[in-house]
Amino acid sequence: MATLRFVLLSGSAGILLLIYVPVLWLALLSVGAEPLSGLPGGFTTVWYLALASNRNWVQPAISSIEIALCVALLCMLAALAAGRGLPRMRRARVPITLAFLLPLGIPGTVTGLMLFAGYRFVLGIHMGFWSLVLSHFVWAFPFALISMLVVTSRFDHGLLDAAADLGASPRQRFWQIECPLLMPGLVGAGLFGFLLSFTELPRSIFVSGAIQTLPLFNWAEASTQSSQVPLIFCLNTLLTVLSTAASVAMIGLLGRTTR
Amino acid sequence: MDQTTPSPALQVERLSHAYGQVTALDAVELAVDRGELLTIVGPSGSGKTSLLRILAGFETPNRGGRLRIGGKDMLDLPPDRRPVATVFQHYALFPHLSVGENVEYGLRVRGVSRPQRRARAAEALEIMRLPGREARRIGQLSGGERQRVAFARALVTEPDILLLDEPMGALDEPLRRALEAEIRGLQRTLGTTVIQVTHGREEALAMSDRLVVLRAGRVEQDATPRTVFERPVTRFVAGFMGLTNQMTGRIVSAGNGQVSIETASGRFDGQWSGAAPARPGTHGFLAVHPEKLRLDPDGACSNQLEGRVVQAFYQGLGSRIELETEFGVFIAISGCNESLGGTINRFGWTAGDCVIGNLDAT
Amino acid sequence: MVRAPGRSDGAVAQTGLLAAGWGVAVLLPLLSGLLLAIMQHRGLHLRWGFSLAAYRDLVATGRIGVVLDTAWMAALVSVLCLVFGFPLALWLARDARSGFAMQLVWLCLTVPFFLDPSARGLALRLMLSAGGPVNSVLLHLHLVHQPVRWLLFSDFAVMIGLLGPNFPNMIWPIYLSLTLIDPALFDASRDLGASPSQTLRLMILPLALPGILAGVIMTFIPALGDNVVPDLLGGGRTEYIADSVMALSTSMNYAGASALATVVFALLGLLLLPFFTLRRMLARPATA
């Protein structure tokens, strides 16, 4: 039993290495003289300088940030409403929760295609900024909702009774008691919204219209063996560093709520 | 209307409430004087918590009734506009606020200036013997300290009525005793009207000016603790007050306060405790507290019965003995600790130590 | 009438409104996207009429086989993630005491969630390529005499590529369900004489089953629909669902793509069925 457990835990450590070693390798290559050879060697910042002077990735990055901010805001508002409302519902709670979590059960490319078909044929929405926001929201909202429900389902409604008893108006109860206590879930919802939107690819492929997001740009560049590839190494290294920083922030936040 | 006499702190008239098909309160009548400490007791499901929640405004009676505090109708007011403050069962202290901020909260929402509410919170904490603890986090407090903070938070708003929901429920025994005395003292000094809900009999008897016994949403008895304990009007109240040794029979004689009931095993005498005068021929009950049974009855014990000792439990100062009688199991507290297992024993009690009342239809 | 505070401030109404909006913006398009499979259309112009031509095409072009191949790969990846992920989740939920090691593992499990999919695929492609570090090490150690070709542009590469990003998806839900088990139950099981493997089989696994189910769904589904990994690491040897969906939609054969989607849905339904039956069986106490 103990041996088996050791083998399995080693295996899981191996899978974690499978995630991180390539990413580190990519970072190593991004400062190497000949990144396309696949082997590092000869430290240089020339590719980063080239990235700074290359403007192709700037517009996609701006679009991605704009979309991610919209998705984050939508996720926070929607998760706040649903996170507070669902625990207070009775019969409708389970079916509505399942409907909200449904996108988790559909492969990304399939969701992308269906949303494209549905928006295009049924709702008549044109593909572009808002179809991207909507499809990213559909993907991120289940995660935002879970993050919110973790907090709201443990929320003690007696505290609101106590505040009312002490004379607090409904507005005061919301802003002074409920909101501060739900803040970790709210920030979690926003982070999920931003990060999942910022790195979303399979749905974007179908609903992007003429807009190019950063993951779409990356994918196009990675699929073609163009001379731009070393720049993509640099760009992705930077993105990975940013993602890691955001994850550290999120872990810190979760750590604070569980304490 | 007479303008000279001040209206009572609380008037409740024919208050009824139901959850679906389940009746929680059934035409409850209640009046509480200013400065009085009223305790509402009853088993779980008797409606005492519903009554408290309706007084505070968390629920609205859906089967009619009236509720006046200081002579003003309250039923249309939400909880935040009622002049009451509650000490909740689990205290409901705000975990994201410090002790000081918790105590200040009621003043903050009333728009009291910061220096003023600081001073009043400090004063309230002082009264609750927690001076200088304003900066503490709620998580750092012990159970007893939390309860004091909850009291300070409720008192600082100077409510017309202080509502206590099982205030001792979460505390252990020695702490309870200490706080009972303290709350009683505090209430006398401040002159606050207090309504508390509890299922603890001893706490209710020790602390209250008046006791209301609720059963299935109805007021079963409303009197001083002494009256409720010594003259319970129904068999239920007698049982709830610990007069658990009971028998039923027919009331046979009534006169000069002396009553008897006739049972299959003879006649037993006791003190009349019914709400209305006794009527011979009607069904009645007799109830006596385990402490009042004597295992070696002498001539003073006009009531005597035989029972087989089923079990005896050593309790330090005495033993709790279960006796099987034709009226079911009687429990006696015996001063001696010798083993009595299996023996047939004759036991008795005096007419002055037991009560006889009307047996209600239920 | 005064309603109880905390339950009165419109949260339920807001949620209802949100659910209605969700129905229009998400459920309706998804459903209509499915219905497209049995509609006639030319390009973006829909003609109302029933047709099963899309399904006939699916069979004729062998795309049903694509669904099965992809499902097989996704199942393989899910099983590997479960086998290696469960012990890690158990360790995190039960044994991890050191704050630092635990936080490090949490970090390792959170970051992949937010990595750019192309960046990951690209990095792995560099690792596995003929001139990449893996082959270099193998050659240097004289384990092989020429670069191993099947490391890249193969089903093996796709499996490796799908394993990493989906691994955390398996661990999170299992971890959550394990933390919901009352720690006293572990002591109770041991106290009653159960060996560690008996405790695992008779207590931990049944109680963690909802988490395992969620983990399998969260791993299987993304693996099933992944488009980047087959594209960057598969090298086109095997066609996967995402390739087919993309190809069909690029050629504006939306009915075909939608028909493929319905097949995927049917497959998911079939796969979920045994899980729910198992769960119901475990939820119901043995009667006879």
GROMACS .gro file of C-alpha atoms in nm, chain A residues 1 5 7-9 11-12 15-16 18-23 25-26 29 35 37-39 78 81-82 84-86 88-89 96 99-100 102-111 113-123 134 137-138 141-143 157 160-161 164 170 173-174 178 191-192 195-196 198-199 201-202 205-206 214-215 218-219 222-223 225 229 232-233 236 239-240 243-244 247-248 250-251 254, chain C residues 5-9 11-12 14-16 18-19 22 24-30 32-34 36 41 43-46 80-81 83-85 87-88 91 95 103 105-120 122-127 129 131-133 136 160 163-165 167-168 172 196-197 200 217-218 221 224-228 231-232 241-242 245-246 249 254 257-258 261 264-265 268:
model
  196
    1MET     CA    1   0.000   0.000   0.000
    5ARG     CA    2   0.109   0.529  -0.285
    7VAL     CA    3   0.464   0.537  -0.694
    8LEU     CA    4   0.135   0.717  -0.758
    9LEU     CA    5   0.245   1.034  -0.581
   11GLY     CA    6   0.356   0.993  -1.093
   12SER     CA    7   0.149   1.295  -1.001
   15ILE     CA    8   0.257   1.520  -1.436
   16LEU     CA    9   0.312   1.851  -1.258
   18LEU     CA   10   0.503   1.791  -1.743
   19ILE     CA   11   0.326   2.124  -1.701
   20TYR     CA   12   0.616   2.329  -1.572
   21VAL     CA   13   0.930   2.199  -1.739
   22PRO     CA   14   0.813   2.294  -2.092
   23VAL     CA   15   0.705   2.637  -1.971
   25TRP     CA   16   1.214   2.560  -2.119
   26LEU     CA   17   1.020   2.813  -2.324
   29LEU     CA   18   1.470   2.960  -2.507
   35PRO     CA   19   1.552   2.955  -2.998
   37SER     CA   20   1.706   2.510  -3.267
   38GLY     CA   21   1.509   2.385  -2.965
   39LEU     CA   22   1.812   2.413  -2.738
   78ALA     CA   23  -2.397   3.791  -1.188
   81ALA     CA   24  -2.682   3.808  -0.754
   82ALA     CA   25  -2.694   3.432  -0.805
   84ARG     CA   26  -2.705   3.549  -0.278
   85GLY     CA   27  -3.024   3.434  -0.446
   86LEU     CA   28  -2.965   3.062  -0.497
   88ARG     CA   29  -3.253   3.144  -0.056
   89MET     CA   30  -3.444   2.957  -0.323
   96ILE     CA   31  -3.115   2.680  -1.191
   99ALA     CA   32  -2.836   2.534  -1.578
  100PHE     CA   33  -2.567   2.779  -1.468
  102LEU     CA   34  -2.404   2.347  -1.779
  103PRO     CA   35  -2.118   2.504  -1.982
  104LEU     CA   36  -1.873   2.298  -1.774
  105GLY     CA   37  -2.023   1.989  -1.933
  106ILE     CA   38  -1.976   2.087  -2.298
  107PRO     CA   39  -1.641   2.079  -2.480
  108GLY     CA   40  -1.511   2.427  -2.564
  109THR     CA   41  -1.505   2.390  -2.940
  110VAL     CA   42  -1.857   2.250  -2.939
  111THR     CA   43  -1.979   2.537  -2.721
  113LEU     CA   44  -1.976   2.637  -3.259
  114MET     CA   45  -2.321   2.621  -3.099
  115LEU     CA   46  -2.302   2.974  -2.960
  116PHE     CA   47  -2.192   3.096  -3.303
  117ALA     CA   48  -2.481   2.916  -3.470
  118GLY     CA   49  -2.728   3.024  -3.204
  119TYR     CA   50  -2.622   3.389  -3.198
  120ARG     CA   51  -2.593   3.411  -3.573
  121PHE     CA   52  -2.909   3.225  -3.673
  122VAL     CA   53  -3.143   3.275  -3.377
  123LEU     CA   54  -3.054   3.593  -3.191
  134LEU     CA   55  -2.085   3.682  -2.399
  137PHE     CA   56  -1.889   3.496  -1.976
  138VAL     CA   57  -2.068   3.167  -2.049
  141PHE     CA   58  -1.953   3.226  -1.499
  142PRO     CA   59  -1.978   2.867  -1.362
  143PHE     CA   60  -1.636   2.910  -1.199
  157HIS     CA   61  -2.814   3.511   0.778
  160LEU     CA   62  -2.841   4.035   0.886
  161ASP     CA   63  -3.116   3.982   1.143
  164ALA     CA   64  -3.170   4.488   1.132
  170PRO     CA   65  -3.170   4.717   0.413
  173ARG     CA   66  -2.722   4.578   0.595
  174PHE     CA   67  -2.603   4.510   0.242
  178GLU     CA   68  -2.312   4.141   0.368
  191LEU     CA   69  -1.035   3.699  -1.100
  192PHE     CA   70  -1.188   3.389  -1.255
  195LEU     CA   71  -0.817   3.516  -1.623
  196LEU     CA   72  -1.042   3.261  -1.794
  198PHE     CA   73  -0.790   3.639  -2.101
  199THR     CA   74  -0.670   3.288  -2.194
  201LEU     CA   75  -0.931   3.014  -2.714
  202PRO     CA   76  -1.171   2.740  -2.837
  205ILE     CA   77  -1.225   3.088  -3.265
  206PHE     CA   78  -1.592   3.072  -3.359
  214LEU     CA   79  -0.421   3.752  -2.763
  215PRO     CA   80  -0.484   3.373  -2.747
  218ASN     CA   81  -0.075   3.327  -3.018
  219TRP     CA   82  -0.247   3.033  -3.176
  222ALA     CA   83   0.223   2.904  -3.303
  223SER     CA   84   0.051   2.709  -3.579
  225GLN     CA   85   0.626   2.813  -3.860
  229VAL     CA   86   0.807   3.244  -3.333
  232ILE     CA   87   0.596   3.438  -2.937
  233PHE     CA   88   0.832   3.266  -2.692
  236ASN     CA   89   0.420   3.369  -2.379
  239LEU     CA   90   0.205   3.598  -2.008
  240THR     CA   91   0.304   3.297  -1.797
  243SER     CA   92  -0.065   3.434  -1.486
  244THR     CA   93   0.154   3.298  -1.208
  247SER     CA   94  -0.258   3.280  -0.927
  248VAL     CA   95  -0.039   3.366  -0.628
  250MET     CA   96  -0.573   3.418  -0.576
  251ILE     CA   97  -0.415   3.156  -0.348
  254LEU     CA   98  -0.834   3.186  -0.066
  626PRO     CA   99  -3.486   4.096   0.650
  627GLY     CA  100  -3.199   3.935   0.470
  628ARG     CA  101  -3.445   3.740   0.263
  629SER     CA  102  -3.634   4.033   0.124
  630ASP     CA  103  -3.388   4.242  -0.074
  632ALA     CA  104  -3.177   3.857  -0.436
  633VAL     CA  105  -3.416   3.582  -0.538
  635GLN     CA  106  -3.241   3.906  -0.935
  636THR     CA  107  -3.140   3.542  -0.961
  637GLY     CA  108  -3.463   3.463  -1.142
  639LEU     CA  109  -3.041   3.625  -1.438
  640ALA     CA  110  -3.166   3.272  -1.497
  643TRP     CA  111  -2.912   3.284  -1.914
  645VAL     CA  112  -3.207   3.336  -2.368
  646ALA     CA  113  -2.834   3.402  -2.411
  647VAL     CA  114  -2.699   3.054  -2.341
  648LEU     CA  115  -2.951   2.773  -2.332
  649LEU     CA  116  -3.153   2.891  -2.633
  650PRO     CA  117  -2.849   2.930  -2.863
  651LEU     CA  118  -2.711   2.595  -2.746
  653SER     CA  119  -3.095   2.589  -3.145
  654GLY     CA  120  -2.737   2.505  -3.236
  655LEU     CA  121  -2.828   2.142  -3.182
  657LEU     CA  122  -2.941   2.299  -3.678
  662HIS     CA  123  -2.947   2.535  -4.492
  664GLY     CA  124  -2.423   2.870  -4.592
  665LEU     CA  125  -2.569   3.121  -4.351
  666HIS     CA  126  -2.916   3.099  -4.500
  667LEU     CA  127  -3.150   2.876  -4.311
  701LEU     CA  128  -0.446   0.859  -1.589
  702CYS     CA  129  -0.542   1.185  -1.420
  704VAL     CA  130  -0.511   0.731  -1.091
  705PHE     CA  131  -0.234   0.981  -1.028
  706GLY     CA  132  -0.454   1.264  -0.907
  708PRO     CA  133  -0.347   1.012  -0.413
  709LEU     CA  134  -0.235   1.372  -0.449
  712TRP     CA  135  -0.248   1.386   0.048
  716ASP     CA  136  -0.170   1.449   0.528
  724GLN     CA  137   0.092   2.618  -0.080
  726VAL     CA  138   0.137   2.237  -0.464
  727TRP     CA  139  -0.171   2.461  -0.466
  728LEU     CA  140   0.017   2.714  -0.672
  729CYS     CA  141   0.129   2.440  -0.913
  730LEU     CA  142  -0.234   2.333  -0.946
  731THR     CA  143  -0.373   2.683  -0.996
  732VAL     CA  144  -0.132   2.833  -1.247
  733PRO     CA  145  -0.204   2.582  -1.532
  734PHE     CA  146  -0.562   2.696  -1.519
  735PHE     CA  147  -0.464   3.034  -1.651
  736LEU     CA  148  -0.185   2.949  -1.895
  737ASP     CA  149  -0.232   3.032  -2.259
  738PRO     CA  150  -0.316   2.706  -2.441
  739SER     CA  151  -0.093   2.782  -2.739
  740ALA     CA  152   0.199   2.871  -2.513
  741ARG     CA  153   0.170   2.533  -2.346
  743LEU     CA  154   0.433   2.534  -2.825
  744ALA     CA  155   0.654   2.471  -2.523
  745LEU     CA  156   0.578   2.101  -2.526
  746ARG     CA  157   0.646   2.084  -2.899
  747LEU     CA  158   0.991   2.229  -2.837
  748MET     CA  159   1.059   1.972  -2.566
  750SER     CA  160   1.095   1.778  -3.113
  752GLY     CA  161   1.632   1.837  -3.184
  753GLY     CA  162   1.472   1.905  -2.847
  754PRO     CA  163   1.605   1.834  -2.500
  757SER     CA  164   1.921   1.519  -2.689
  781ILE     CA  165   0.115   1.403  -2.296
  784LEU     CA  166  -0.241   1.529  -1.936
  785GLY     CA  167  -0.085   1.845  -1.797
  786PRO     CA  168  -0.357   2.106  -1.838
  788PHE     CA  169  -0.464   1.729  -1.425
  789PRO     CA  170  -0.565   2.013  -1.188
  793TRP     CA  171  -0.976   2.027  -0.727
  817PRO     CA  172  -0.578   0.153   0.514
  818SER     CA  173  -0.685  -0.018   0.191
  821LEU     CA  174  -1.000   0.358   0.117
  838ILE     CA  175  -1.635   1.535  -1.612
  839MET     CA  176  -1.400   1.831  -1.571
  842ILE     CA  177  -1.488   1.723  -2.141
  845LEU     CA  178  -1.265   1.581  -2.567
  846GLY     CA  179  -1.296   1.927  -2.715
  847ASP     CA  180  -0.933   2.041  -2.711
  848ASN     CA  181  -0.826   2.191  -3.042
  849VAL     CA  182  -0.480   2.327  -2.963
  852ASP     CA  183  -0.320   2.091  -3.378
  853LEU     CA  184   0.024   2.164  -3.231
  862ILE     CA  185  -1.337   1.604  -3.271
  863ALA     CA  186  -1.210   1.962  -3.262
  866VAL     CA  187  -1.576   2.069  -3.596
  867MET     CA  188  -1.333   2.327  -3.727
  870SER     CA  189  -1.754   2.502  -3.983
  875TYR     CA  190  -2.305   2.402  -4.001
  878ALA     CA  191  -2.090   2.040  -3.736
  879SER     CA  192  -2.411   2.053  -3.537
  882ALA     CA  193  -2.214   1.805  -3.168
  885VAL     CA  194  -2.089   1.421  -2.876
  886PHE     CA  195  -2.382   1.504  -2.649
  889LEU     CA  196  -2.156   1.225  -2.294
   0.00000   0.00000   0.00000
